[in-house]
Amino acid sequence: MTASSSLFFCSVHMNVLSPKTSKCPKTFVCYHSKISYMEPKGNKFQLDDVLDAQQFDRDILNAIFEVARDMENIERNSPDSQILKGYLMATLFYEPSTRTRLSFESAMRRLGGEVLTTENAREFSSAAKGETLEDTIRTVEGYSDLIVLRHFESGAARRAAAIASVPIVNAGDGPGQHPSQALLDVYTIEREIGKLDGIKVGLVGDLANGRTVRSLAYLLAKYKDVKIYFVSPDVVKMKDDIKDYLTSKGVDWKESSDLVEVASECDVVYQTRIQKERFGERLDLYEKARGKYIVNQNILKVMQRHAVVMHPLPRLDEITVDVDADPRAAYFRQAKYGLYIRMALLKLLLVGW
Amino acid sequence: MTASSSLFFCSVHMNVLSPKTSKCPKTFVCYHSKISYMEPKGNKFQLDDVLDAQQFDRDILNAIFEVARDMENIERNSPDSQILKGYLMATLFYEPSTRTRLSFESAMRRLGGEVLTTENAREFSSAAKGETLEDTIRTVEGYSDLIVLRHFESGAARRAAAIASVPIVNAGDGPGQHPSQALLDVYTIEREIGKLDGIKVGLVGDLANGRTVRSLAYLLAKYKDVKIYFVSPDVVKMKDDIKDYLTSKGVDWKESSDLVEVASECDVVYQTRIQKERFGERLDLYEKARGKYIVNQNILKVMQRHAVVMHPLPRLDEITVDVDADPRAAYFRQAKYGLYIRMALLKLLLVGW
Amino acid sequence: MTASSSLFFCSVHMNVLSPKTSKCPKTFVCYHSKISYMEPKGNKFQLDDVLDAQQFDRDILNAIFEVARDMENIERNSPDSQILKGYLMATLFYEPSTRTRLSFESAMRRLGGEVLTTENAREFSSAAKGETLEDTIRTVEGYSDLIVLRHFESGAARRAAAIASVPIVNAGDGPGQHPSQALLDVYTIEREIGKLDGIKVGLVGDLANGRTVRSLAYLLAKYKDVKIYFVSPDVVKMKDDIKDYLTSKGVDWKESSDLVEVASECDVVYQTRIQKERFGERLDLYEKARGKYIVNQNILKVMQRHAVVMHPLPRLDEITVDVDADPRAAYFRQAKYGLYIRMALLKLLLVGW
């Protein structure tokens, strides 16, 4: 079992909503404490950190999506919003991810907040000299009101949150989690299809390595009457842990090798990139896998009028460029929904509901 | 003929002012559409993108320069200008150019706008994974109101503008164009000499490879009674395409090997760096070329009182350091005029006249 | 004698407070001029540049510390401070130092100012092409109101200040100076211990190469009845220049190899990292040196209740992690005091007292 899978189970089995466990006071070291990221507050929730997709239940997702809708209005109509005026966000990126970084930084600025940027914290002189992540966090929290952390090690965000007195947002920790991506995927489906209960979703491409599709499958299980199709080359099939989890939750799922049939039935065709870097020297396997399931005009032809094509981006040729012009191509809108989700998260973490 | 030359001709011959061709709607792919960057608007122009020097005619140049003059006042007297408050500019740099980037970012901030920075988008994880420029632009346009693009490929800015729903500013695309540099050069001459008609300009140094001097010669042809002298080592002489173009426009030009004589006659001595990287292994040719025409005290002695020395910077030793103290050394002021030109362009692109 | 030592003496012997020598007018080159960074102004001082620790005397330190105290209030209670609104700071870093850069950028933003960032100016295309620091400064000063310079060459900040018309802050120049670090160390002692006269300070670790401890010893000599203990492995002992200087100023100092005894007597135990990079191939010497003096629970046990442990960070294992939870562990608070000192310096440089 990979690190990713085992982490996943660990998180799934963990009780993530243990209200009122307050965060560690700053003068205390509490590496092994259980963190709660949400406490009830009136009839709302207090969001303390954003660490993994598993921390969100259906009510919280709905509440966040409501705020995201407000953010759409703000971004369009209030270019001069001052909701986060006076707040300072640090983007501490131990590996470059310009897309994610720009999305968070844009979200912060669209709400009137300010940003401190580190594009390559791995070469951070201190990290290079052997400083621990914990020490770095303790320094950077003194300079900022919130830290968006991208790290190459699974669990890094959780370690940071254990020590930090400011909110931590996990913007991807190695093979681990990337919760804002998971949220934006679900939000995109709701915005594009208009509902989450009763939807049919085809997950296509690299289902073994993509944390995106794994998290999405996990979150979809929170909704009713969902049907999931897995369409992938044999070498990168969805792993058993997720299948077992879906089964345990009563989600109807099915493996298929017929993308045309799946596309004709689904509300959402979620395409992903076959990740070359996972194949090592076996480029022959990679080449075989990448060409197998392509979303093109033939797929569009069978898709329903209301259905959409999603993709976490970047795409190579697993969606042909001539699909872009079709109104059902939702992947660039999906990137934009990511901005609204991040605006919502930043607002909730810094000023609450 | 080099890529640079052929591109130049292509652009020269293109009709760049086709009013009212509106930009592509976002849901459409239109790679091969003809773009118009300017439409009449009252008696002013609507600036949509800044892609190349050839898009500007004399009237537009004058109009931009008027705005640049306003910007000088704002920069000096209104440190708290809010003209671009609520606007967000993304600097998407596929190759580093700190000088240009800082100039644009300073321009944006001086007008109250905000900035998203990518210093090295070529290592952008998405680009490294094979994402097209078009896909990157479609993502980044969702996060920002304007994109300043620096790219290593000629024509990249035009490709970006064809797809983008926000204004694109070309901050240099490989051997191609760097229009804000061209504008600031002409603006510097107007501000320092007080006129553009009737001026005498000596272009010195690497005239074969410098896009700066090529664009400047092109733009000067729009003014009356201009005289241009070319002074360069034999290996880096001005190419025939520009000479032919000047001739066709009735511009009086002359090649000379006597920098002293040229300097004594000119209003502007525009010195450039001999670019070592163009000589490959032939360092002997480079060494011979670089020492041939130096602006020093001997040149200052013969220059007229009102004349100026310009240089696009960085300089090595083609202008000796002891020239800096002379009031006719205009090259650092020239860099500052660049700030005003960029402030003007950003204002015109985002809020109009 | 190292470059660092000789520079140190040079600066010590220099008259740093020569009032009213105004800065060079912009049209003049004055590489060898003597710069004054402070002029009396009413009963206050005018701060022009921050170049080295030696420029500050006791009165100026006290005055800066007063402002830093105000800054603590502002940071905590006025997240929306506009003291530096409309001002633009450029961080021109020729070598990466994310900690220092973030600290300055946070300081600027906490006061409402804006920032232009260069994380790696050494690869600055212009520097790579051979542009001098002076030319770069002359360009960047046109884009900003203040330049924070980090450079790999000793004396770079002084060269920059000689040419610049905007304030220069030295954020570390090679083996030379890092004055804001020196100021924050003294400020931390005052804030944590409540006084500077009469204190006992143990400097521990790499005393030969650490510019931090050298500057701190120098500044402490300005206070009365100070006692300094040097505790270090033989290979990295404090150099004679500082010892001689302390003797000449009547400061009581002593070398010791007994950290427990020193810790029991001191108000401040200032631990530093043994710098591996200084040992070259002699890793055996490094390993021997690094394990010799560790601050751990045994040291805490003998330390007085009011005493504190300081460290310039990053730390490896010269302070064990279990020390962090002790209230006397002051090193993360020290990093935060650095923010206040930098806020104070920026305010004083840009808007005065």
PDB file of N, CA and C in Angstrom, chain B residues 192-221:
ATOM      1  N   GLU B 192      13.565  64.844 -23.551  1.00  0.00           N
ATOM      2  CA  GLU B 192      14.913  65.382 -23.379  1.00  0.00           C
ATOM      3  C   GLU B 192      15.238  66.446 -24.426  1.00  0.00           C
ATOM      4  N   ILE B 193      14.785  66.221 -25.651  1.00  0.00           N
ATOM      5  CA  ILE B 193      15.118  67.145 -26.748  1.00  0.00           C
ATOM      6  C   ILE B 193      13.988  68.139 -26.997  1.00  0.00           C
ATOM      7  N   GLY B 194      12.768  67.740 -26.625  1.00  0.00           N
ATOM      8  CA  GLY B 194      11.649  68.664 -26.769  1.00  0.00           C
ATOM      9  C   GLY B 194      10.899  68.539 -28.077  1.00  0.00           C
ATOM     10  N   LYS B 195      11.340  67.661 -28.933  1.00  0.00           N
ATOM     11  CA  LYS B 195      10.665  67.478 -30.228  1.00  0.00           C
ATOM     12  C   LYS B 195      11.072  66.146 -30.823  1.00  0.00           C
ATOM     13  N   LEU B 196      10.325  65.728 -31.823  1.00  0.00           N
ATOM     14  CA  LEU B 196      10.690  64.504 -32.545  1.00  0.00           C
ATOM     15  C   LEU B 196      10.886  64.789 -34.031  1.00  0.00           C
ATOM     16  N   ASP B 197      10.111  65.731 -34.544  1.00  0.00           N
ATOM     17  CA  ASP B 197      10.352  66.135 -35.927  1.00  0.00           C
ATOM     18  C   ASP B 197      11.699  66.840 -36.016  1.00  0.00           C
ATOM     19  N   GLY B 198      12.423  66.532 -37.071  1.00  0.00           N
ATOM     20  CA  GLY B 198      13.664  67.262 -37.326  1.00  0.00           C
ATOM     21  C   GLY B 198      14.857  66.828 -36.507  1.00  0.00           C
ATOM     22  N   ILE B 199      14.739  65.740 -35.761  1.00  0.00           N
ATOM     23  CA  ILE B 199      15.878  65.354 -34.918  1.00  0.00           C
ATOM     24  C   ILE B 199      16.887  64.499 -35.681  1.00  0.00           C
ATOM     25  N   LYS B 200      18.121  64.516 -35.172  1.00  0.00           N
ATOM     26  CA  LYS B 200      19.200  63.693 -35.702  1.00  0.00           C
ATOM     27  C   LYS B 200      19.627  62.701 -34.633  1.00  0.00           C
ATOM     28  N   VAL B 201      19.573  61.421 -34.987  1.00  0.00           N
ATOM     29  CA  VAL B 201      19.836  60.374 -34.004  1.00  0.00           C
ATOM     30  C   VAL B 201      20.943  59.453 -34.497  1.00  0.00           C
ATOM     31  N   GLY B 202      21.951  59.249 -33.677  1.00  0.00           N
ATOM     32  CA  GLY B 202      22.996  58.279 -33.997  1.00  0.00           C
ATOM     33  C   GLY B 202      22.757  56.982 -33.251  1.00  0.00           C
ATOM     34  N   LEU B 203      22.559  55.905 -33.980  1.00  0.00           N
ATOM     35  CA  LEU B 203      22.375  54.584 -33.367  1.00  0.00           C
ATOM     36  C   LEU B 203      23.720  53.870 -33.393  1.00  0.00           C
ATOM     37  N   VAL B 204      24.214  53.474 -32.230  1.00  0.00           N
ATOM     38  CA  VAL B 204      25.598  53.021 -32.112  1.00  0.00           C
ATOM     39  C   VAL B 204      25.659  51.636 -31.475  1.00  0.00           C
ATOM     40  N   GLY B 205      26.575  50.820 -31.944  1.00  0.00           N
ATOM     41  CA  GLY B 205      26.828  49.534 -31.284  1.00  0.00           C
ATOM     42  C   GLY B 205      26.302  48.370 -32.082  1.00  0.00           C
ATOM     43  N   ASP B 206      25.613  47.469 -31.414  1.00  0.00           N
ATOM     44  CA  ASP B 206      25.110  46.253 -32.056  1.00  0.00           C
ATOM     45  C   ASP B 206      23.763  46.536 -32.715  1.00  0.00           C
ATOM     46  N   LEU B 207      23.807  46.862 -33.988  1.00  0.00           N
ATOM     47  CA  LEU B 207      22.579  47.226 -34.700  1.00  0.00           C
ATOM     48  C   LEU B 207      21.947  46.022 -35.374  1.00  0.00           C
ATOM     49  N   ALA B 208      22.688  44.917 -35.442  1.00  0.00           N
ATOM     50  CA  ALA B 208      22.154  43.724 -36.112  1.00  0.00           C
ATOM     51  C   ALA B 208      21.210  42.958 -35.203  1.00  0.00           C
ATOM     52  N   ASN B 209      21.547  42.879 -33.928  1.00  0.00           N
ATOM     53  CA  ASN B 209      20.800  42.026 -33.019  1.00  0.00           C
ATOM     54  C   ASN B 209      19.889  42.782 -32.055  1.00  0.00           C
ATOM     55  N   GLY B 210      20.153  44.075 -31.918  1.00  0.00           N
ATOM     56  CA  GLY B 210      19.394  44.824 -30.907  1.00  0.00           C
ATOM     57  C   GLY B 210      17.981  45.118 -31.390  1.00  0.00           C
ATOM     58  N   ARG B 211      16.974  44.528 -30.746  1.00  0.00           N
ATOM     59  CA  ARG B 211      15.600  44.826 -31.172  1.00  0.00           C
ATOM     60  C   ARG B 211      15.249  46.269 -30.825  1.00  0.00           C
ATOM     61  N   THR B 212      15.932  46.814 -29.790  1.00  0.00           N
ATOM     62  CA  THR B 212      15.697  48.190 -29.375  1.00  0.00           C
ATOM     63  C   THR B 212      15.935  49.181 -30.515  1.00  0.00           C
ATOM     64  N   VAL B 213      17.114  49.114 -31.125  1.00  0.00           N
ATOM     65  CA  VAL B 213      17.450  50.077 -32.169  1.00  0.00           C
ATOM     66  C   VAL B 213      16.618  49.851 -33.431  1.00  0.00           C
ATOM     67  N   ARG B 214      16.264  48.604 -33.673  1.00  0.00           N
ATOM     68  CA  ARG B 214      15.416  48.317 -34.832  1.00  0.00           C
ATOM     69  C   ARG B 214      14.030  48.947 -34.656  1.00  0.00           C
ATOM     70  N   SER B 215      13.458  48.749 -33.481  1.00  0.00           N
ATOM     71  CA  SER B 215      12.138  49.329 -33.230  1.00  0.00           C
ATOM     72  C   SER B 215      12.187  50.852 -33.222  1.00  0.00           C
ATOM     73  N   LEU B 216      13.254  51.396 -32.651  1.00  0.00           N
ATOM     74  CA  LEU B 216      13.372  52.848 -32.579  1.00  0.00           C
ATOM     75  C   LEU B 216      13.457  53.446 -33.986  1.00  0.00           C
ATOM     76  N   ALA B 217      14.279  52.835 -34.839  1.00  0.00           N
ATOM     77  CA  ALA B 217      14.382  53.315 -36.223  1.00  0.00           C
ATOM     78  C   ALA B 217      13.014  53.271 -36.895  1.00  0.00           C
ATOM     79  N   TYR B 218      12.302  52.183 -36.650  1.00  0.00           N
ATOM     80  CA  TYR B 218      10.973  52.034 -37.234  1.00  0.00           C
ATOM     81  C   TYR B 218      10.034  53.154 -36.777  1.00  0.00           C
ATOM     82  N   LEU B 219      10.031  53.430 -35.480  1.00  0.00           N
ATOM     83  CA  LEU B 219       9.113  54.455 -34.958  1.00  0.00           C
ATOM     84  C   LEU B 219       9.528  55.859 -35.378  1.00  0.00           C
ATOM     85  N   LEU B 220      10.831  56.110 -35.453  1.00  0.00           N
ATOM     86  CA  LEU B 220      11.285  57.454 -35.842  1.00  0.00           C
ATOM     87  C   LEU B 220      10.834  57.809 -37.250  1.00  0.00           C
ATOM     88  N   ALA B 221      10.634  56.779 -38.061  1.00  0.00           N
ATOM     89  CA  ALA B 221      10.203  57.009 -39.447  1.00  0.00           C
ATOM     90  C   ALA B 221       8.825  57.662 -39.511  1.00  0.00           C
TER      91      ALA B 221
END
